[in-house]
Coordinates of C-alpha atoms in Angstrom, one line a residue:
Chain A
M1 CA 9.7 -4.8 9.5
L2 CA 12.8 -4.1 11.5
S3 CA 14.6 -1.0 10.4
L4 CA 18.3 -0.4 10.2
Y5 CA 18.0 2.2 13.0
S6 CA 20.0 1.2 16.0
P7 CA 18.8 2.8 19.3
G8 CA 21.4 4.6 21.4
G9 CA 22.2 7.8 23.2
T10 CA 25.0 9.3 21.2
P11 CA 25.0 13.0 20.2
L12 CA 24.0 12.1 16.7
H13 CA 21.1 10.2 18.0
R14 CA 19.8 13.2 19.8
L15 CA 20.1 15.5 16.8
P16 CA 16.7 15.9 15.1
A17 CA 16.1 14.3 11.7
G18 CA 15.7 17.5 9.7
P19 CA 19.1 18.9 10.2
K20 CA 20.7 15.5 9.6
L21 CA 19.0 15.1 6.3
A22 CA 19.9 18.7 5.3
G23 CA 23.5 18.1 6.4
L24 CA 23.7 15.0 4.3
L25 CA 22.5 16.9 1.3
A26 CA 24.9 19.7 1.9
L27 CA 27.7 17.3 2.3
G28 CA 26.9 15.6 -0.9
I29 CA 27.0 18.8 -2.8
L30 CA 30.2 20.1 -1.2
L31 CA 32.1 16.8 -1.8
F32 CA 31.6 17.2 -5.5
L33 CA 32.9 20.7 -5.6
T34 CA 36.5 19.8 -4.7
R35 CA 39.1 17.4 -5.8
E36 CA 41.7 18.4 -3.2
P37 CA 43.0 15.2 -1.6
L38 CA 43.6 16.9 1.8
A39 CA 40.0 18.3 1.9
L40 CA 38.5 15.0 0.8
G41 CA 40.8 13.0 3.1
A42 CA 39.8 15.1 6.1
A43 CA 36.1 14.8 5.2
A44 CA 36.4 11.0 5.0
L45 CA 38.1 10.8 8.4
A46 CA 35.5 13.1 9.9
A47 CA 32.7 10.9 8.4
L48 CA 34.2 7.7 9.7
A49 CA 34.7 9.3 13.1
L50 CA 31.0 10.3 13.0
L51 CA 30.0 6.8 12.1
L52 CA 32.1 5.4 14.9
S53 CA 30.6 7.9 17.3
T54 CA 27.2 6.3 16.8
R55 CA 28.6 3.1 18.4
P56 CA 27.5 0.7 15.7
T57 CA 27.6 -3.0 16.1
L58 CA 29.9 -4.8 13.7
Q59 CA 27.1 -7.1 12.7
A60 CA 24.7 -4.3 11.8
L61 CA 27.3 -2.5 9.8
A62 CA 28.4 -5.6 8.0
R63 CA 24.9 -6.3 6.8
Q64 CA 24.2 -2.9 5.6
L65 CA 27.5 -2.0 4.1
A66 CA 29.1 -5.2 2.9
V67 CA 27.8 -5.1 -0.6
T68 CA 28.3 -1.4 -1.0
L69 CA 31.8 -1.3 0.3
L70 CA 32.7 -4.3 -1.9
L71 CA 31.4 -2.4 -4.9
L72 CA 33.3 0.7 -3.9
A73 CA 36.5 -1.3 -3.6
F74 CA 36.0 -2.7 -7.1
L75 CA 35.3 0.8 -8.3
V76 CA 38.4 2.2 -6.8
A77 CA 40.5 -0.6 -8.3
A78 CA 38.9 0.0 -11.7
N79 CA 39.7 3.6 -11.5
A80 CA 43.3 3.0 -10.4
W81 CA 43.8 0.6 -13.3
L82 CA 41.8 2.2 -16.1
V83 CA 41.9 5.9 -15.3
S84 CA 44.4 7.3 -12.8
A85 CA 45.6 6.9 -9.3
E86 CA 44.3 10.5 -8.6
E87 CA 40.8 9.6 -9.9
A88 CA 40.8 6.5 -7.8
R89 CA 41.7 8.6 -4.7
V90 CA 39.0 11.2 -5.4
V91 CA 36.3 8.7 -6.1
G92 CA 37.2 6.5 -3.2
L93 CA 37.3 9.3 -0.7
R94 CA 34.2 11.1 -1.9
L95 CA 32.0 7.9 -1.9
L96 CA 33.5 6.7 1.3
T97 CA 32.7 10.0 3.0
L98 CA 29.1 9.9 1.7
I99 CA 28.5 6.3 2.6
A100 CA 29.9 6.7 6.1
A101 CA 27.9 9.8 6.8
A102 CA 24.7 8.4 5.3
T103 CA 25.1 5.2 7.3
A104 CA 25.6 7.2 10.4
V105 CA 22.3 9.0 9.8
T106 CA 20.4 5.8 9.1
Q107 CA 21.9 4.3 12.3
T108 CA 20.8 7.2 14.5
T109 CA 17.4 8.2 13.1
R110 CA 14.1 6.5 13.5
P111 CA 12.1 5.9 10.3
S112 CA 9.2 7.7 12.0
A113 CA 11.3 10.7 12.7
L114 CA 12.4 10.9 9.1
V115 CA 8.8 10.6 7.9
A116 CA 7.8 13.4 10.3
A117 CA 10.7 15.5 9.0
I118 CA 9.6 15.0 5.4
Q119 CA 6.0 15.7 6.3
A120 CA 7.1 18.9 8.0
A121 CA 8.7 20.0 4.8
F122 CA 5.3 19.9 3.1
A123 CA 3.7 22.0 5.8
P124 CA 4.3 25.4 4.3
F125 CA 2.4 24.4 1.2
G126 CA -1.0 24.9 2.7
P127 CA -3.9 22.4 2.8
R128 CA -2.8 20.5 -0.2
G129 CA 0.7 20.2 1.2
R130 CA -0.7 18.9 4.5
R131 CA -2.9 16.4 2.8
L132 CA 0.1 15.2 0.8
A133 CA 2.1 14.9 4.0
F134 CA -0.7 12.8 5.5
G135 CA -1.0 10.7 2.4
L136 CA 2.7 10.0 2.5
G137 CA 2.6 8.7 6.1
L138 CA -0.4 6.6 5.1
G139 CA 1.4 5.4 2.0
V140 CA 4.4 4.2 4.0
A141 CA 2.1 2.5 6.5
L142 CA 0.2 0.7 3.7
V143 CA 3.4 -0.6 2.1
L144 CA 4.5 -2.0 5.5
R145 CA 1.0 -3.4 6.0
F146 CA 1.0 -5.2 2.7
V147 CA 4.6 -6.5 2.3
P148 CA 4.0 -9.5 4.6
E149 CA 0.6 -10.0 2.9
V150 CA 2.1 -10.1 -0.6
L151 CA 4.9 -12.4 0.6
Y152 CA 2.3 -14.7 2.0
R153 CA 0.4 -14.7 -1.2
I154 CA 3.6 -15.5 -3.2
V155 CA 4.3 -18.5 -1.0
E156 CA 0.7 -19.6 -1.3
Q157 CA 0.8 -19.3 -5.1
R158 CA 4.0 -21.3 -5.3
Q159 CA 2.5 -24.0 -3.2
A160 CA -0.7 -24.0 -5.3
L161 CA 1.4 -24.4 -8.5
A162 CA 3.5 -27.1 -7.0
A163 CA 0.4 -29.0 -5.9
R164 CA -0.9 -28.9 -9.4
G165 CA 2.4 -30.2 -10.7
L166 CA 3.2 -27.0 -12.5
R167 CA 6.7 -25.6 -12.7
V168 CA 6.9 -22.3 -10.8
S169 CA 7.7 -19.8 -13.6
P170 CA 7.8 -16.1 -12.8
L171 CA 4.9 -15.6 -15.2
R172 CA 2.6 -18.1 -13.5
L173 CA 3.5 -16.4 -10.2
V174 CA 3.1 -12.8 -11.2
V175 CA -0.2 -12.8 -13.1
P176 CA -2.5 -14.1 -10.4
L177 CA -0.5 -12.1 -7.9
T178 CA -1.0 -8.7 -9.6
V179 CA -4.7 -9.4 -10.4
R180 CA -5.3 -10.1 -6.8
L181 CA -3.4 -7.0 -5.8
L182 CA -5.5 -4.8 -8.1
R183 CA -8.6 -6.3 -6.6
S184 CA -7.2 -5.6 -3.1
A185 CA -6.7 -2.0 -4.2
D186 CA -10.5 -1.9 -4.9
E187 CA -11.2 -3.2 -1.4
V188 CA -8.7 -1.1 0.5
G189 CA -9.9 1.9 -1.5
A190 CA -13.5 1.2 -0.4
A191 CA -12.4 0.7 3.2
L192 CA -10.4 3.9 3.2
D193 CA -13.4 5.8 1.7
A194 CA -15.7 4.4 4.4
R195 CA -13.3 5.5 7.1
G196 CA -13.5 9.1 5.9
W197 CA -10.8 9.6 3.3
P198 CA -9.7 12.3 2.3
P199 CA -8.6 13.7 5.7
D200 CA -10.1 16.8 7.3
L201 CA -6.9 18.5 8.4
P202 CA -7.3 21.6 10.4
E203 CA -5.3 24.8 9.9
P204 CA -2.2 24.7 12.1
K205 CA -2.4 27.3 14.9
R206 CA -0.7 30.5 13.8
G207 CA -0.4 34.1 15.0
P208 CA -2.3 37.1 13.6
R209 CA -1.9 37.5 9.9
P210 CA 0.1 40.4 8.7
Chain B
M1 CA -30.9 6.9 12.6
R2 CA -33.6 7.2 10.0
I3 CA -32.7 5.4 6.8
E4 CA -34.8 6.3 3.8
F5 CA -34.7 4.8 0.3
R6 CA -36.8 6.9 -2.1
G7 CA -37.4 5.3 -5.4
V8 CA -33.9 3.9 -5.4
A9 CA -32.5 1.9 -8.3
V10 CA -28.9 1.0 -9.0
S11 CA -27.6 -0.1 -12.4
A12 CA -24.1 -0.9 -13.5
E13 CA -22.7 -2.1 -16.8
G14 CA -26.1 -2.4 -18.4
R15 CA -27.9 -4.4 -15.7
W16 CA -30.0 -3.5 -12.7
L17 CA -28.4 -4.4 -9.3
L18 CA -31.3 -3.0 -7.3
Q19 CA -34.7 -1.7 -8.3
G20 CA -37.8 -0.2 -6.8
L21 CA -36.5 0.3 -3.3
D22 CA -38.9 2.5 -1.4
L23 CA -38.8 2.3 2.3
A24 CA -37.8 3.8 5.6
L25 CA -35.9 2.0 8.4
E26 CA -35.5 3.1 11.9
E27 CA -35.2 -0.1 13.8
R28 CA -32.2 -0.8 16.0
R29 CA -31.2 -4.2 14.5
I30 CA -32.0 -4.6 10.8
G31 CA -31.0 -7.7 8.7
V32 CA -30.7 -8.1 5.0
I33 CA -30.7 -11.5 3.5
G34 CA -30.8 -13.0 0.0
A35 CA -29.0 -15.2 -2.4
N36 CA -25.7 -14.2 -4.0
G37 CA -26.3 -11.5 -6.6
S38 CA -29.5 -10.4 -5.0
G39 CA -28.2 -6.9 -4.4
K40 CA -27.4 -7.1 -0.7
T41 CA -23.9 -5.7 -0.9
T42 CA -25.1 -2.9 -3.2
L43 CA -27.8 -2.0 -0.7
A44 CA -25.2 -2.0 2.1
R45 CA -22.9 0.3 0.1
L46 CA -25.7 2.7 -0.6
L47 CA -25.8 3.5 3.1
N48 CA -22.5 5.3 3.2
G49 CA -22.3 6.6 -0.3
L50 CA -19.8 4.1 -1.6
V51 CA -22.5 3.3 -4.2
L52 CA -24.7 6.1 -5.4
P53 CA -28.2 5.4 -6.7
S54 CA -28.7 5.6 -10.4
E55 CA -32.3 6.7 -9.7
G56 CA -33.9 8.1 -6.6
S57 CA -32.1 9.0 -3.4
V58 CA -30.8 7.5 -0.2
L59 CA -31.2 9.7 3.0
L60 CA -29.6 9.1 6.3
D61 CA -31.2 11.3 8.9
G62 CA -32.2 13.6 6.1
L63 CA -28.7 13.7 4.6
D64 CA -28.6 12.8 0.9
T65 CA -25.7 10.5 0.1
R66 CA -25.3 12.2 -3.3
E67 CA -24.9 15.6 -1.8
A68 CA -23.5 15.0 1.7
A69 CA -21.4 11.9 1.4
R70 CA -18.7 13.1 3.8
A71 CA -21.3 14.0 6.4
V72 CA -23.0 10.7 5.9
R73 CA -19.7 8.8 6.4
R74 CA -19.2 10.6 9.7
R75 CA -22.3 9.0 11.0
V76 CA -22.2 5.6 9.2
G77 CA -19.5 3.1 9.8
M78 CA -18.9 0.0 7.7
V79 CA -17.4 -3.4 8.5
F80 CA -16.6 -5.2 5.3
Q81 CA -16.5 -8.8 4.4
F82 CA -12.9 -9.0 3.4
P83 CA -10.8 -9.2 6.5
E84 CA -7.3 -8.4 5.3
A85 CA -8.1 -5.4 3.2
Q86 CA -10.0 -3.3 5.6
I87 CA -7.2 -3.0 8.1
I88 CA -5.0 -0.3 6.7
H89 CA -2.2 0.3 9.2
P90 CA 0.4 -2.4 10.0
I91 CA -0.2 -2.1 13.8
V92 CA -3.7 -2.5 15.2
V93 CA -3.8 0.4 17.7
E94 CA -2.6 2.8 15.0
D95 CA -5.2 1.4 12.6
V96 CA -7.9 2.1 15.1
A97 CA -6.5 5.6 15.6
L98 CA -6.7 6.2 11.9
G99 CA -10.3 7.1 11.9
L100 CA -9.7 10.0 14.3
Q101 CA -6.7 11.1 12.5
L102 CA -8.7 11.4 9.3
R103 CA -10.9 13.8 11.3
G104 CA -7.9 15.9 12.0
L105 CA -7.1 14.7 15.5
P106 CA -3.3 14.8 16.2
L107 CA -1.6 11.4 16.4
A108 CA -1.0 11.4 20.2
E109 CA -4.6 12.0 21.1
A110 CA -5.9 9.6 18.5
M111 CA -3.6 6.9 19.8
A112 CA -4.8 7.5 23.4
A113 CA -8.4 7.3 22.4
A114 CA -7.7 4.1 20.4
R115 CA -6.0 2.4 23.3
A116 CA -8.9 3.4 25.6
L117 CA -11.4 2.0 23.1
L118 CA -9.5 -1.3 22.7
E119 CA -9.4 -1.6 26.5
G120 CA -13.0 -0.9 26.8
L121 CA -13.8 -3.6 24.3
G122 CA -11.6 -6.1 26.1
L123 CA -9.3 -6.1 23.1
A124 CA -6.2 -4.5 24.8
A125 CA -4.2 -7.6 23.9
L126 CA -4.6 -6.8 20.2
A127 CA -3.3 -3.3 20.5
E128 CA 0.4 -3.8 19.7
R129 CA -0.1 -6.8 17.4
T130 CA 0.8 -6.6 13.7
S131 CA -2.3 -6.6 11.5
H132 CA -0.9 -9.4 9.4
S133 CA -0.5 -11.7 12.4
L134 CA -4.2 -11.5 13.4
S135 CA -6.5 -14.4 12.9
G136 CA -9.8 -14.0 10.9
G137 CA -11.9 -13.4 14.0
E138 CA -9.4 -11.0 15.5
R139 CA -9.3 -9.1 12.3
Q140 CA -13.1 -8.6 12.3
L141 CA -12.9 -7.4 15.9
A142 CA -10.1 -5.0 15.1
A143 CA -12.0 -3.7 12.1
L144 CA -15.0 -3.2 14.3
A145 CA -12.9 -1.2 16.8
A146 CA -11.6 0.9 14.0
V147 CA -15.1 1.7 13.0
L148 CA -16.4 2.3 16.6
I149 CA -13.6 4.9 17.3
T150 CA -15.5 7.6 15.5
E151 CA -18.8 6.8 17.3
P152 CA -21.1 6.3 14.3
S153 CA -24.8 6.2 14.8
L154 CA -25.2 3.4 12.3
I155 CA -22.9 0.5 11.6
V156 CA -23.4 -1.5 8.4
F157 CA -21.9 -5.0 8.4
D158 CA -21.4 -6.6 5.0
E159 CA -21.3 -10.3 5.5
P160 CA -19.2 -10.1 8.6
T161 CA -19.2 -13.7 9.6
T162 CA -18.8 -15.4 6.2
Q163 CA -15.1 -16.1 6.7
L164 CA -15.2 -17.0 10.3
D165 CA -15.4 -20.3 12.1
L166 CA -18.3 -21.1 14.5
A167 CA -16.6 -19.9 17.7
N168 CA -15.7 -16.6 16.1
R169 CA -19.1 -16.2 14.6
N170 CA -20.7 -16.5 18.0
R171 CA -18.3 -14.0 19.4
L172 CA -19.1 -11.5 16.7
R173 CA -22.8 -12.1 17.2
D174 CA -22.5 -11.2 20.9
R175 CA -20.5 -8.1 20.0
I176 CA -23.1 -7.0 17.5
A177 CA -25.9 -7.6 20.0
G178 CA -24.1 -5.5 22.6
L179 CA -23.5 -2.5 20.4
E180 CA -25.1 0.8 21.3
A181 CA -25.2 2.0 17.8
Q182 CA -27.8 1.0 15.3
A183 CA -26.8 -2.0 13.2
L184 CA -27.7 -3.1 9.7
V185 CA -26.3 -6.6 8.9
V186 CA -26.1 -8.1 5.5
T187 CA -25.6 -11.8 6.0
H188 CA -26.0 -15.4 5.0
D189 CA -25.8 -16.3 8.6
L190 CA -29.4 -16.8 9.5
E191 CA -28.8 -17.5 13.2
L192 CA -27.2 -14.0 13.5
L193 CA -30.6 -12.4 12.7
A194 CA -32.7 -14.4 15.2
D195 CA -33.1 -11.4 17.6
F196 CA -33.3 -8.7 15.1
D197 CA -36.1 -6.2 14.8
R198 CA -36.6 -6.3 11.1
V199 CA -35.3 -8.3 8.2
L200 CA -35.3 -7.5 4.5
L201 CA -35.2 -10.3 1.9
L202 CA -33.8 -9.4 -1.5
E203 CA -34.4 -11.4 -4.6
G204 CA -33.0 -10.4 -8.0
G205 CA -32.4 -6.9 -6.9
R206 CA -35.9 -6.3 -5.5
L207 CA -37.4 -6.4 -2.1
A208 CA -39.2 -9.7 -1.8
Y209 CA -40.1 -9.5 1.9
D210 CA -39.9 -7.0 4.7
G211 CA -40.8 -8.0 8.2
P212 CA -39.8 -10.0 11.3
P213 CA -36.8 -12.3 11.1
G214 CA -38.7 -15.6 11.5
E215 CA -40.9 -14.9 8.5
A216 CA -38.1 -13.6 6.3
V217 CA -35.9 -16.5 7.0
G218 CA -38.7 -18.9 6.4
R219 CA -39.4 -17.4 3.0
Y220 CA -35.7 -17.3 2.1
R221 CA -35.4 -21.0 3.0
A222 CA -38.5 -21.8 0.9
A223 CA -37.1 -19.9 -2.0
C224 CA -33.8 -21.7 -1.8
G225 CA -35.6 -25.0 -2.1
Chain C
M1 CA -14.5 6.5 -5.3
S2 CA -12.3 4.9 -7.9
S3 CA -9.8 7.7 -7.3
T4 CA -9.1 6.3 -3.8
R5 CA -8.6 2.9 -5.4
D6 CA -6.1 4.4 -7.9
L7 CA -4.4 6.1 -5.0
V8 CA -4.2 3.0 -2.9
A9 CA -2.8 0.9 -5.8
V10 CA 0.5 2.9 -5.4
P11 CA 1.5 1.7 -2.0
L12 CA 0.2 -1.8 -2.9
F13 CA 2.5 -2.1 -5.9
A14 CA 5.3 -0.6 -3.8
A15 CA 4.7 -3.5 -1.5
L16 CA 4.9 -5.8 -4.5
I17 CA 8.3 -4.4 -5.5
V18 CA 9.6 -4.9 -1.9
A19 CA 8.2 -8.4 -1.6
L20 CA 9.6 -9.4 -5.0
G21 CA 13.0 -8.1 -3.7
L22 CA 12.7 -10.2 -0.6
M23 CA 12.2 -13.4 -2.7
P24 CA 15.4 -15.4 -3.3
P25 CA 16.7 -15.0 -6.9
I26 CA 15.3 -17.5 -9.3
P27 CA 17.7 -19.5 -11.4
L28 CA 16.9 -19.8 -15.0
G29 CA 18.9 -22.7 -16.5
F30 CA 20.4 -20.9 -19.4
L31 CA 21.6 -17.8 -17.5
P32 CA 24.9 -17.8 -15.4
V33 CA 23.4 -15.7 -12.7
P34 CA 20.0 -16.2 -11.0
I35 CA 17.6 -13.3 -11.7
T36 CA 16.3 -11.1 -8.9
L37 CA 12.7 -10.1 -9.3
Q38 CA 12.7 -6.6 -7.9
T39 CA 13.1 -4.7 -11.2
L40 CA 10.3 -6.9 -12.6
G41 CA 8.1 -5.3 -9.9
V42 CA 9.2 -1.8 -11.1
M43 CA 8.2 -2.6 -14.7
L44 CA 4.9 -4.1 -13.6
A45 CA 4.1 -1.0 -11.6
G46 CA 4.8 1.2 -14.6
A47 CA 2.9 -0.9 -17.0
M48 CA -0.2 -1.6 -14.9
L49 CA -0.5 1.7 -13.0
G50 CA 0.5 4.1 -15.7
P51 CA 3.4 6.6 -15.7
W52 CA 2.5 8.8 -12.7
R53 CA 1.3 6.1 -10.3
G54 CA 4.0 3.6 -11.4
A55 CA 6.7 6.3 -10.7
A56 CA 5.0 7.0 -7.4
A57 CA 5.2 3.4 -6.4
A58 CA 8.9 3.4 -7.3
L59 CA 9.4 6.6 -5.4
L60 CA 7.8 5.1 -2.4
V61 CA 10.2 2.2 -2.4
V62 CA 13.2 4.6 -2.7
L63 CA 11.7 6.6 0.2
L64 CA 11.6 3.4 2.3
V65 CA 15.3 2.8 1.5
M66 CA 15.9 6.3 2.7
L67 CA 14.0 5.7 5.9
G68 CA 16.4 2.9 6.7
L69 CA 14.2 -0.1 5.9
P70 CA 15.8 -3.2 4.5
V71 CA 13.6 -3.3 1.4
L72 CA 16.1 -3.9 -1.4
S73 CA 17.2 -7.4 -2.6
G74 CA 19.3 -9.0 0.0
G75 CA 17.6 -7.0 2.8
R76 CA 19.6 -3.9 2.1
G77 CA 18.6 -0.3 2.7
G78 CA 19.5 2.9 4.4
M79 CA 21.0 6.0 3.1
G80 CA 24.4 4.3 2.6
V81 CA 22.9 2.6 -0.5
L82 CA 21.8 5.9 -1.9
A83 CA 25.4 7.2 -1.4
G84 CA 27.0 4.2 -2.9
P85 CA 28.1 3.4 -6.5
T86 CA 24.9 1.8 -7.5
A87 CA 22.6 4.6 -6.3
G88 CA 21.7 5.6 -9.9
F89 CA 20.3 2.1 -10.6
L90 CA 18.0 2.6 -7.7
L91 CA 16.9 6.1 -8.3
G92 CA 16.5 5.3 -12.0
W93 CA 13.5 3.1 -11.0
I94 CA 11.4 6.3 -10.7
P95 CA 11.9 7.7 -14.3
G96 CA 12.1 4.1 -15.5
A97 CA 8.6 3.2 -14.2
F98 CA 7.4 6.5 -15.6
V99 CA 8.6 5.7 -19.1
V100 CA 7.3 2.1 -19.0
G101 CA 3.9 3.5 -18.2
L102 CA 4.2 6.3 -20.8
I103 CA 4.8 3.8 -23.6
A104 CA 2.5 1.1 -22.4
R105 CA -0.6 3.3 -21.7
P106 CA -1.6 4.0 -25.2
I107 CA -1.1 0.4 -26.1
L108 CA -3.4 -0.8 -23.3
A109 CA -5.9 1.9 -24.1
G110 CA -6.1 1.0 -27.7
G111 CA -8.7 -1.5 -29.0
N112 CA -6.2 -4.2 -30.0
A113 CA -4.5 -4.8 -26.7
Q114 CA -4.3 -8.5 -27.2
S115 CA -2.6 -8.5 -30.6
L116 CA 0.9 -9.5 -31.2
R117 CA 1.8 -5.9 -32.2
S118 CA 0.6 -4.8 -28.8
L119 CA 2.7 -7.4 -27.0
L120 CA 5.7 -6.2 -28.9
G121 CA 4.8 -2.7 -27.9
L122 CA 4.6 -3.7 -24.3
I123 CA 8.0 -5.4 -24.5
V124 CA 9.4 -2.2 -26.0
A125 CA 7.9 -0.3 -23.1
C126 CA 9.5 -2.5 -20.5
V127 CA 12.9 -2.6 -22.3
V128 CA 13.1 1.2 -22.9
G129 CA 11.8 2.1 -19.4
G130 CA 12.8 -0.8 -17.3
I131 CA 16.2 -1.3 -18.8
G132 CA 17.1 1.7 -20.9
V133 CA 16.2 4.4 -18.5
I134 CA 17.3 2.6 -15.4
Y135 CA 20.6 1.7 -16.9
A136 CA 21.1 5.2 -18.1
C137 CA 20.7 6.6 -14.6
G138 CA 22.8 3.9 -13.1
I139 CA 25.6 4.4 -15.7
L140 CA 25.5 8.1 -15.3
W141 CA 26.1 8.0 -11.6
L142 CA 28.6 5.1 -11.8
G143 CA 30.5 6.7 -14.6
L144 CA 30.5 10.3 -13.5
A145 CA 30.6 10.1 -9.7
G146 CA 32.4 6.8 -9.9
G147 CA 35.1 8.2 -12.1
I148 CA 35.4 5.4 -14.6
G149 CA 33.5 7.1 -17.4
L150 CA 30.3 6.3 -19.1
G151 CA 31.7 3.8 -21.6
R152 CA 33.2 1.6 -19.0
A153 CA 30.3 1.9 -16.7
A154 CA 28.1 0.7 -19.5
V155 CA 30.3 -2.2 -20.2
G156 CA 30.3 -3.2 -16.6
S157 CA 26.5 -3.2 -16.5
L158 CA 26.2 -5.6 -19.5
A159 CA 26.3 -8.7 -17.3
F160 CA 22.8 -7.9 -16.0
L161 CA 21.3 -7.3 -19.4
P162 CA 20.2 -10.9 -20.3
G163 CA 18.4 -11.3 -17.0
D164 CA 16.7 -7.9 -17.3
L165 CA 15.6 -8.6 -20.9
I166 CA 13.9 -11.7 -19.7
K167 CA 12.2 -9.7 -16.9
A168 CA 11.0 -7.2 -19.5
A169 CA 9.4 -10.0 -21.5
I170 CA 7.8 -11.5 -18.4
A171 CA 6.4 -8.1 -17.5
A172 CA 5.0 -7.6 -20.9
F173 CA 3.3 -11.0 -21.1
A174 CA 2.0 -10.5 -17.5
T175 CA 0.6 -7.1 -18.3
R176 CA -1.2 -8.4 -21.3
A177 CA -2.6 -11.3 -19.4
V178 CA -3.8 -9.1 -16.5
H179 CA -5.4 -6.6 -18.9
R180 CA -7.5 -9.4 -20.3
V181 CA -9.0 -10.1 -16.9
Y182 CA -8.9 -6.7 -15.1
R183 CA -9.1 -3.8 -17.5
L184 CA -6.2 -1.6 -16.8
T185 CA -8.0 1.6 -17.8
P186 CA -6.1 4.6 -19.2
A187 CA -6.8 6.4 -16.0
S188 CA -5.0 3.8 -13.9

């Protein structure tokens, strides 16, 4: 599955995933602490500049943001009409800033780097944390493994129904699909057990204990 | 590897899947045949502890599957019948690497080993393929690679050729023949067993015959009528 | 052994949620807007996997959105979605699936899972969790961060209600049918 990451060599690309995620979180909190139009305006400009610094292609941006920006536009209009111009400004600037910064991060960060950053966050929680981190990586992999499989089964099921002259109702689609999925869970579970789940993760190398 | 069944019986939901299994196996190529429902898959799954005996015990080189399942699974690999569910990672080389990662090897080293193994098996072309795009035969080979990466002493095949066409069946036959590890193959494919050392025939959950492939297949055919 | 199976069911159902989102919306004659099937997947995950694993499946999908994968209806994804006005409706999937499972589990575990009463109970589970909770989260974010207030945000969301009610019914019927064939045990 192709991600929304867009390879490039910009400064933001080179920044590691962890700080980017943390920065986004901090930004989100800070934005909701102020209503000052100057502060929010400056933030929005900075975020837009950041997004542009990642050298996005118009096509990529359009795909990702079209719906969200449209909704934002509606929201701002609704605020202006139903609440106040001030509220419209605050909401518009806050969300625009967040959306632009968030998109900039998505553009410049590989999914695998993000997964690794999240896994690293579990590291201080000992063996259970490390196993959880491993399981997370495996979980993401399994989803990506099975999405095309499930899509294929849906198409197959639709064809089977059509061949029998039955109308394709969501119910007739969903019931055999989920039964088959649960049976697949049995099989994948057995296969994973056979390979040696749960993982034997070694202690990370550390210095002398205090 | 020495496989021992000591007074093994397996029951589930009120019926006996296997009964009265008492034997030791050390041959290099062992086959298990029998009609559907005769207990073949149950027997296969006893060998890596996926199924535990309701009575008696199963020992692999002296390790009891009830007490040392993890140690057993380090030594016993399994290739399942269902092709799509046993490949876990979306990309083949990473799926092959998974077995080593589960042992604690870091990703980079596991990947290097996986690539080397695929090359050694002549399957380098599969490495970067997506699992979903593989054909049935390719899936079985990829699954085999994923099992071989941890160098098991025994590989159990549960009906590996059932879903394959003739050409792929022959390819897999050759692969199995060429394996260094010991192999136990549960199968309907009687040609697969032609050169095997020992074949077990199961009927209704019991061992009906135990001996050379020719005899076993003959009895099976006779019983099928 | 079965615990690995229960574990693996989580990403598999997450894949279901994603796949259903990638399907084109289905027109149902009497509704003005075709229904997307993605929230149906969320309800199914909650009902069939139980509260914790259902929520975990939803969480996994949200994580994929965060990672920048186009897993939402229309091939959308990325953190921009999580920053946008409808973020609440997405994040709400997690508690939503949880509540669906919470209400559905005792119904499925009970002896009379095929009765009409149980079916109504399952519908309630899907409506409360799959609609009530998700809309609450969505309306909260939309109303508060979006400035227009909870009341107006609620009114704005009404358009999706008929489609979602139908999805809840489908999810309930489907869960009951599946339970007949493949026992969705209390542990799952």
